[in-house]
């Protein structure tokens, strides 16, 4: 079971809610807010950690929190490695959407 969470630190959650037209316009904005490639790059450390999780560790019954999931490889490895729950976080929404899709399929 993988859950995903994000907070882009723009403090929108403290602002009054806008009408639906404004909300639709907000959804049209660029999906990757900060313009960085972190969710699109498989970093060597993620590959090494995922390999270690899958070959050297038992996560049976453990809850895992991944900060800055990026591609989600470590979160997926933790789930496949037996973790009872995995919470993947990131400040970008797209990597989390992709991870949720991968976890379901």
mmCIF file with all atom_site columns, C-alpha atoms in Angstrom:
data_model
loop_
_atom_site.group_PDB
_atom_site.id
_atom_site.type_symbol
_atom_site.label_atom_id
_atom_site.label_alt_id
_atom_site.label_comp_id
_atom_site.label_asym_id
_atom_site.label_entity_id
_atom_site.label_seq_id
_atom_site.pdbx_PDB_ins_code
_atom_site.Cartn_x
_atom_site.Cartn_y
_atom_site.Cartn_z
_atom_site.occupancy
_atom_site.B_iso_or_equiv
_atom_site.pdbx_formal_charge
_atom_site.auth_seq_id
_atom_site.auth_comp_id
_atom_site.auth_asym_id
_atom_site.auth_atom_id
_atom_site.pdbx_PDB_model_num
ATOM 1   C CA . UNK A 1 1   ? 0.000   0.000  0.000   1.00 0.00 ? 1   UNK A CA 1
ATOM 2   C CA . UNK A 1 2   ? 1.619   3.259  -1.132  1.00 0.00 ? 2   UNK A CA 1
ATOM 3   C CA . UNK A 1 3   ? 0.245   6.657  -0.169  1.00 0.00 ? 3   UNK A CA 1
ATOM 4   C CA . UNK A 1 4   ? 1.531   9.913  -1.633  1.00 0.00 ? 4   UNK A CA 1
ATOM 5   C CA . UNK A 1 5   ? 1.567   13.428 -0.213  1.00 0.00 ? 5   UNK A CA 1
ATOM 6   C CA . UNK A 1 6   ? 2.769   16.808 -1.412  1.00 0.00 ? 6   UNK A CA 1
ATOM 7   C CA . UNK A 1 7   ? 3.011   20.381 -0.240  1.00 0.00 ? 7   UNK A CA 1
ATOM 8   C CA . UNK A 1 8   ? 4.539   22.856 -2.635  1.00 0.00 ? 8   UNK A CA 1
ATOM 9   C CA . UNK A 1 9   ? 5.092   25.428 0.125   1.00 0.00 ? 9   UNK A CA 1
ATOM 10  C CA . UNK A 1 10  ? 3.246   28.159 -1.731  1.00 0.00 ? 10  UNK A CA 1
ATOM 11  C CA . UNK A 1 11  ? 0.833   28.587 1.176   1.00 0.00 ? 11  UNK A CA 1
ATOM 12  C CA . UNK A 1 12  ? -2.209  28.301 -1.103  1.00 0.00 ? 12  UNK A CA 1
ATOM 13  C CA . UNK A 1 13  ? -3.822  26.167 1.576   1.00 0.00 ? 13  UNK A CA 1
ATOM 14  C CA . UNK A 1 14  ? -3.975  29.244 3.845   1.00 0.00 ? 14  UNK A CA 1
ATOM 15  C CA . UNK A 1 15  ? -5.658  31.395 1.213   1.00 0.00 ? 15  UNK A CA 1
ATOM 16  C CA . UNK A 1 16  ? -9.452  31.590 0.840   1.00 0.00 ? 16  UNK A CA 1
ATOM 17  C CA . UNK A 1 17  ? -10.877 29.144 -1.683  1.00 0.00 ? 17  UNK A CA 1
ATOM 18  C CA . UNK A 1 18  ? -11.555 30.629 -5.122  1.00 0.00 ? 18  UNK A CA 1
ATOM 19  C CA . UNK A 1 19  ? -14.536 30.001 -7.369  1.00 0.00 ? 19  UNK A CA 1
ATOM 20  C CA . UNK A 1 20  ? -14.549 27.100 -9.854  1.00 0.00 ? 20  UNK A CA 1
ATOM 21  C CA . UNK A 1 21  ? -13.472 29.238 -12.821 1.00 0.00 ? 21  UNK A CA 1
ATOM 22  C CA . UNK A 1 22  ? -10.365 30.359 -10.969 1.00 0.00 ? 22  UNK A CA 1
ATOM 23  C CA . UNK A 1 23  ? -9.701  26.794 -9.887  1.00 0.00 ? 23  UNK A CA 1
ATOM 24  C CA . UNK A 1 24  ? -9.863  25.580 -13.502 1.00 0.00 ? 24  UNK A CA 1
ATOM 25  C CA . UNK A 1 25  ? -7.410  28.299 -14.549 1.00 0.00 ? 25  UNK A CA 1
ATOM 26  C CA . UNK A 1 26  ? -5.057  27.215 -11.787 1.00 0.00 ? 26  UNK A CA 1
ATOM 27  C CA . UNK A 1 27  ? -5.115  23.628 -13.098 1.00 0.00 ? 27  UNK A CA 1
ATOM 28  C CA . UNK A 1 28  ? -3.962  24.877 -16.503 1.00 0.00 ? 28  UNK A CA 1
ATOM 29  C CA . UNK A 1 29  ? -0.745  26.244 -15.052 1.00 0.00 ? 29  UNK A CA 1
ATOM 30  C CA . UNK A 1 30  ? 2.489   24.398 -15.581 1.00 0.00 ? 30  UNK A CA 1
ATOM 31  C CA . UNK A 1 31  ? 2.289   21.019 -13.830 1.00 0.00 ? 31  UNK A CA 1
ATOM 32  C CA . UNK A 1 32  ? 5.902   20.979 -12.690 1.00 0.00 ? 32  UNK A CA 1
ATOM 33  C CA . UNK A 1 33  ? 5.962   24.066 -10.533 1.00 0.00 ? 33  UNK A CA 1
ATOM 34  C CA . UNK A 1 34  ? 9.653   24.511 -9.873  1.00 0.00 ? 34  UNK A CA 1
ATOM 35  C CA . UNK A 1 35  ? 11.066  23.504 -13.258 1.00 0.00 ? 35  UNK A CA 1
ATOM 36  C CA . UNK A 1 36  ? 13.551  21.008 -11.844 1.00 0.00 ? 36  UNK A CA 1
ATOM 37  C CA . UNK A 1 37  ? 14.173  17.515 -13.250 1.00 0.00 ? 37  UNK A CA 1
ATOM 38  C CA . UNK A 1 38  ? 14.314  15.642 -9.938  1.00 0.00 ? 38  UNK A CA 1
ATOM 39  C CA . UNK A 1 39  ? 11.193  13.555 -10.527 1.00 0.00 ? 39  UNK A CA 1
ATOM 40  C CA . UNK A 1 40  ? 12.401  12.628 -13.996 1.00 0.00 ? 40  UNK A CA 1
ATOM 41  C CA . UNK A 1 41  ? 15.921  11.497 -13.132 1.00 0.00 ? 41  UNK A CA 1
ATOM 42  C CA . UNK A 1 42  ? 16.790  8.084  -11.736 1.00 0.00 ? 42  UNK A CA 1
ATOM 43  C CA . UNK A 1 43  ? 19.593  9.031  -9.388  1.00 0.00 ? 43  UNK A CA 1
ATOM 44  C CA . UNK A 1 44  ? 22.324  6.443  -8.704  1.00 0.00 ? 44  UNK A CA 1
ATOM 45  C CA . UNK A 1 45  ? 21.558  6.554  -4.974  1.00 0.00 ? 45  UNK A CA 1
ATOM 46  C CA . UNK A 1 46  ? 17.921  5.553  -5.609  1.00 0.00 ? 46  UNK A CA 1
ATOM 47  C CA . UNK A 1 47  ? 19.081  2.597  -7.645  1.00 0.00 ? 47  UNK A CA 1
ATOM 48  C CA . UNK A 1 48  ? 21.574  1.546  -4.949  1.00 0.00 ? 48  UNK A CA 1
ATOM 49  C CA . UNK A 1 49  ? 19.082  1.934  -2.086  1.00 0.00 ? 49  UNK A CA 1
ATOM 50  C CA . UNK A 1 50  ? 16.376  0.056  -3.977  1.00 0.00 ? 50  UNK A CA 1
ATOM 51  C CA . UNK A 1 51  ? 18.774  -2.772 -4.765  1.00 0.00 ? 51  UNK A CA 1
ATOM 52  C CA . UNK A 1 52  ? 19.793  -2.940 -1.090  1.00 0.00 ? 52  UNK A CA 1
ATOM 53  C CA . UNK A 1 53  ? 16.151  -2.992 0.033   1.00 0.00 ? 53  UNK A CA 1
ATOM 54  C CA . UNK A 1 54  ? 15.292  -5.810 -2.346  1.00 0.00 ? 54  UNK A CA 1
ATOM 55  C CA . UNK A 1 55  ? 18.357  -7.984 -1.660  1.00 0.00 ? 55  UNK A CA 1
ATOM 56  C CA . UNK A 1 56  ? 19.566  -7.273 1.876   1.00 0.00 ? 56  UNK A CA 1
ATOM 57  C CA . UNK A 1 57  ? 16.604  -6.128 3.989   1.00 0.00 ? 57  UNK A CA 1
ATOM 58  C CA . UNK A 1 58  ? 13.312  -7.398 5.295   1.00 0.00 ? 58  UNK A CA 1
ATOM 59  C CA . UNK A 1 59  ? 10.706  -4.687 5.717   1.00 0.00 ? 59  UNK A CA 1
ATOM 60  C CA . UNK A 1 60  ? 7.894   -7.005 6.852   1.00 0.00 ? 60  UNK A CA 1
ATOM 61  C CA . UNK A 1 61  ? 5.483   -5.027 9.013   1.00 0.00 ? 61  UNK A CA 1
ATOM 62  C CA . UNK A 1 62  ? 7.453   -1.781 8.768   1.00 0.00 ? 62  UNK A CA 1
ATOM 63  C CA . UNK A 1 63  ? 5.993   1.610  7.828   1.00 0.00 ? 63  UNK A CA 1
ATOM 64  C CA . UNK A 1 64  ? 8.282   3.539  5.471   1.00 0.00 ? 64  UNK A CA 1
ATOM 65  C CA . UNK A 1 65  ? 8.362   7.303  4.898   1.00 0.00 ? 65  UNK A CA 1
ATOM 66  C CA . UNK A 1 66  ? 10.246  8.454  1.812   1.00 0.00 ? 66  UNK A CA 1
ATOM 67  C CA . UNK A 1 67  ? 11.067  12.149 1.661   1.00 0.00 ? 67  UNK A CA 1
ATOM 68  C CA . UNK A 1 68  ? 11.474  13.417 -1.904  1.00 0.00 ? 68  UNK A CA 1
ATOM 69  C CA . UNK A 1 69  ? 10.356  10.307 -3.772  1.00 0.00 ? 69  UNK A CA 1
ATOM 70  C CA . UNK A 1 70  ? 11.298  11.558 -7.243  1.00 0.00 ? 70  UNK A CA 1
ATOM 71  C CA . UNK A 1 71  ? 10.857  8.561  -9.556  1.00 0.00 ? 71  UNK A CA 1
ATOM 72  C CA . UNK A 1 72  ? 9.367   6.525  -6.721  1.00 0.00 ? 72  UNK A CA 1
ATOM 73  C CA . UNK A 1 73  ? 11.789  3.638  -7.140  1.00 0.00 ? 73  UNK A CA 1
ATOM 74  C CA . UNK A 1 74  ? 12.664  3.388  -3.435  1.00 0.00 ? 74  UNK A CA 1
ATOM 75  C CA . UNK A 1 75  ? 8.997   3.578  -2.422  1.00 0.00 ? 75  UNK A CA 1
ATOM 76  C CA . UNK A 1 76  ? 8.122   0.808  -4.867  1.00 0.00 ? 76  UNK A CA 1
ATOM 77  C CA . UNK A 1 77  ? 11.050  -1.302 -3.638  1.00 0.00 ? 77  UNK A CA 1
ATOM 78  C CA . UNK A 1 78  ? 9.914   -0.823 -0.026  1.00 0.00 ? 78  UNK A CA 1
ATOM 79  C CA . UNK A 1 79  ? 6.374   -1.906 -0.924  1.00 0.00 ? 79  UNK A CA 1
ATOM 80  C CA . UNK A 1 80  ? 7.635   -4.923 -2.870  1.00 0.00 ? 80  UNK A CA 1
ATOM 81  C CA . UNK A 1 81  ? 10.054  -5.657 -0.023  1.00 0.00 ? 81  UNK A CA 1
ATOM 82  C CA . UNK A 1 82  ? 7.174   -6.240 2.375   1.00 0.00 ? 82  UNK A CA 1
ATOM 83  C CA . UNK A 1 83  ? 6.584   -2.878 4.055   1.00 0.00 ? 83  UNK A CA 1
ATOM 84  C CA . UNK A 1 84  ? 3.087   -2.762 5.503   1.00 0.00 ? 84  UNK A CA 1
ATOM 85  C CA . UNK A 1 85  ? 2.680   0.867  4.461   1.00 0.00 ? 85  UNK A CA 1
ATOM 86  C CA . UNK A 1 86  ? 4.759   3.294  2.399   1.00 0.00 ? 86  UNK A CA 1
ATOM 87  C CA . UNK A 1 87  ? 4.211   7.056  2.427   1.00 0.00 ? 87  UNK A CA 1
ATOM 88  C CA . UNK A 1 88  ? 6.027   8.772  -0.440  1.00 0.00 ? 88  UNK A CA 1
ATOM 89  C CA . UNK A 1 89  ? 6.329   12.559 -0.354  1.00 0.00 ? 89  UNK A CA 1
ATOM 90  C CA . UNK A 1 90  ? 7.490   15.148 -2.852  1.00 0.00 ? 90  UNK A CA 1
ATOM 91  C CA . UNK A 1 91  ? 6.975   18.846 -3.472  1.00 0.00 ? 91  UNK A CA 1
ATOM 92  C CA . UNK A 1 92  ? 6.020   18.199 -7.091  1.00 0.00 ? 92  UNK A CA 1
ATOM 93  C CA . UNK A 1 93  ? 2.682   16.649 -7.983  1.00 0.00 ? 93  UNK A CA 1
ATOM 94  C CA . UNK A 1 94  ? 3.607   14.816 -11.188 1.00 0.00 ? 94  UNK A CA 1
ATOM 95  C CA . UNK A 1 95  ? 6.055   12.301 -9.665  1.00 0.00 ? 95  UNK A CA 1
ATOM 96  C CA . UNK A 1 96  ? 3.429   11.427 -7.070  1.00 0.00 ? 96  UNK A CA 1
ATOM 97  C CA . UNK A 1 97  ? 0.753   10.899 -9.719  1.00 0.00 ? 97  UNK A CA 1
ATOM 98  C CA . UNK A 1 98  ? 3.110   8.639  -11.665 1.00 0.00 ? 98  UNK A CA 1
ATOM 99  C CA . UNK A 1 99  ? 3.981   6.672  -8.530  1.00 0.00 ? 99  UNK A CA 1
ATOM 100 C CA . UNK A 1 100 ? 0.318   6.197  -7.641  1.00 0.00 ? 100 UNK A CA 1
ATOM 101 C CA . UNK A 1 101 ? -0.335  4.944  -11.174 1.00 0.00 ? 101 UNK A CA 1
ATOM 102 C CA . UNK A 1 102 ? 2.621   2.540  -11.009 1.00 0.00 ? 102 UNK A CA 1
ATOM 103 C CA . UNK A 1 103 ? 1.502   1.221  -7.622  1.00 0.00 ? 103 UNK A CA 1
ATOM 104 C CA . UNK A 1 104 ? -1.981  0.461  -8.966  1.00 0.00 ? 104 UNK A CA 1
ATOM 105 C CA . UNK A 1 105 ? -0.733  -1.258 -12.110 1.00 0.00 ? 105 UNK A CA 1
#
